[in-house]
């Protein structure tokens, strides 16, 4: 209502400035008092945004005040009354329901009839005024019907959109649950088959070592150690199957997919220079995931555009770099908030750094992490 109120207020200011310019010398004390009350009511309308009954009474009072303000001066009626009354009816139709707007229109037409009766109009002038108000009321009511239909359609679309998002979220959750169930099933299969067989093999190696000749015990011990390592790796694999994936580069892809489904933000994701093959540690992958998540969250909170670009690259295999780019107007009062500072600290803990490039037409977040085993490639 704030924006539309100022539009109405601007129109009223222009109209009343013209009225005062032409009729100020002819207005008496009673008319000036009525005009003051009219303007006072105009300024207090926003205070009763949720109380349409009080708004209805205010519009009706303004309609009646036009009788006092535009009482025929020197037996002549100012044409500005038509414009003011048209604005009152239009504002009532815009803000109020059908029944309450009809009440305001009825009161306004009564005030029009009173003014016309005390004025000296010819029958043709009365006919033209009657035709004007008839067409005006018809147009306003028709506009109200169309506006209400558009409002109902918009509410229906919003409800459908919310239901669509809910179903998408449910589908995503079910898909993740199905994936997790499949991982659990594979983990159980590995545990029940490979794990048990490796355990049985360890017992057999130990039994064979006790009865083996002295020269064969060292070989049997190495074979037993290898079997123990295989069993431990199998257990670690089963444990990882039971854990839900929350981060890493694959998690970033799922994050982007979730944002596009739920928030309708267009994300252009590109991978360059073998970024997926970069030897990142678990902590580094998780730090990248959180950094990209925070950058996309900032775009949703503070950007007026619904489009972003995410780039992963590993130039030369020496570093891993990610960039989150968003088109944004320049703001000289930009300051790093808690999210960006936390992002920087998280990357620095895993040997990385964060850069913020805030130009005139874009906002860029760039994170760089040095790969730990890059120098070993030259050994």
Short mmCIF file of C-alpha atoms in Angstrom, two decimals, residues 59-67 77 81-82 84-90 92-93 100-118 126 128-141:
data_model
loop_
_atom_site.label_atom_id
_atom_site.label_comp_id
_atom_site.label_asym_id
_atom_site.label_seq_id
_atom_site.Cartn_x
_atom_site.Cartn_y
_atom_site.Cartn_z
CA UNK A 59 -13.93 8.03 1.80
CA UNK A 60 -17.60 8.77 2.52
CA UNK A 61 -16.60 11.78 4.65
CA UNK A 62 -14.37 13.05 1.84
CA UNK A 63 -17.25 12.67 -0.60
CA UNK A 64 -19.54 14.74 1.62
CA UNK A 65 -16.86 17.36 2.21
CA UNK A 66 -16.74 18.05 -1.52
CA UNK A 67 -20.23 19.60 -1.14
CA UNK A 77 -19.56 25.29 -10.31
CA UNK A 81 -15.10 18.88 -8.48
CA UNK A 82 -15.53 16.26 -11.20
CA UNK A 84 -11.77 15.22 -7.22
CA UNK A 85 -14.91 13.09 -7.03
CA UNK A 86 -13.55 10.77 -9.72
CA UNK A 87 -10.36 10.32 -7.66
CA UNK A 88 -12.34 9.52 -4.50
CA UNK A 89 -14.39 6.86 -6.27
CA UNK A 90 -11.32 5.41 -8.01
CA UNK A 92 -12.33 3.51 -3.01
CA UNK A 93 -12.63 0.94 -5.79
CA UNK A 100 -17.84 -1.09 0.60
CA UNK A 101 -16.78 0.56 -2.66
CA UNK A 102 -20.45 0.63 -3.76
CA UNK A 103 -21.32 2.41 -0.49
CA UNK A 104 -18.68 5.06 -1.18
CA UNK A 105 -19.87 5.43 -4.78
CA UNK A 106 -23.48 5.83 -3.61
CA UNK A 107 -22.52 8.53 -1.10
CA UNK A 108 -20.43 10.25 -3.76
CA UNK A 109 -23.29 10.20 -6.27
CA UNK A 110 -25.61 11.67 -3.63
CA UNK A 111 -23.15 14.51 -3.07
CA UNK A 112 -22.96 15.00 -6.85
CA UNK A 113 -26.74 15.16 -7.06
CA UNK A 114 -26.90 17.75 -4.24
CA UNK A 115 -24.31 19.96 -5.94
CA UNK A 116 -26.04 19.66 -9.31
CA UNK A 117 -29.39 20.59 -7.76
CA UNK A 118 -28.04 23.77 -6.21
CA UNK A 126 -27.03 17.64 -16.54
CA UNK A 128 -23.57 15.05 -19.96
CA UNK A 129 -22.65 14.97 -16.26
CA UNK A 130 -24.95 12.03 -15.67
CA UNK A 131 -23.45 10.17 -18.64
CA UNK A 132 -19.92 10.86 -17.42
CA UNK A 133 -20.59 9.50 -13.93
CA UNK A 134 -22.40 6.49 -15.37
CA UNK A 135 -19.46 5.62 -17.59
CA UNK A 136 -17.00 6.29 -14.78
CA UNK A 137 -18.78 4.01 -12.31
CA UNK A 138 -19.14 1.29 -14.96
CA UNK A 139 -15.44 1.48 -15.83
CA UNK A 140 -14.35 1.44 -12.19
CA UNK A 141 -16.52 -1.55 -11.30
#
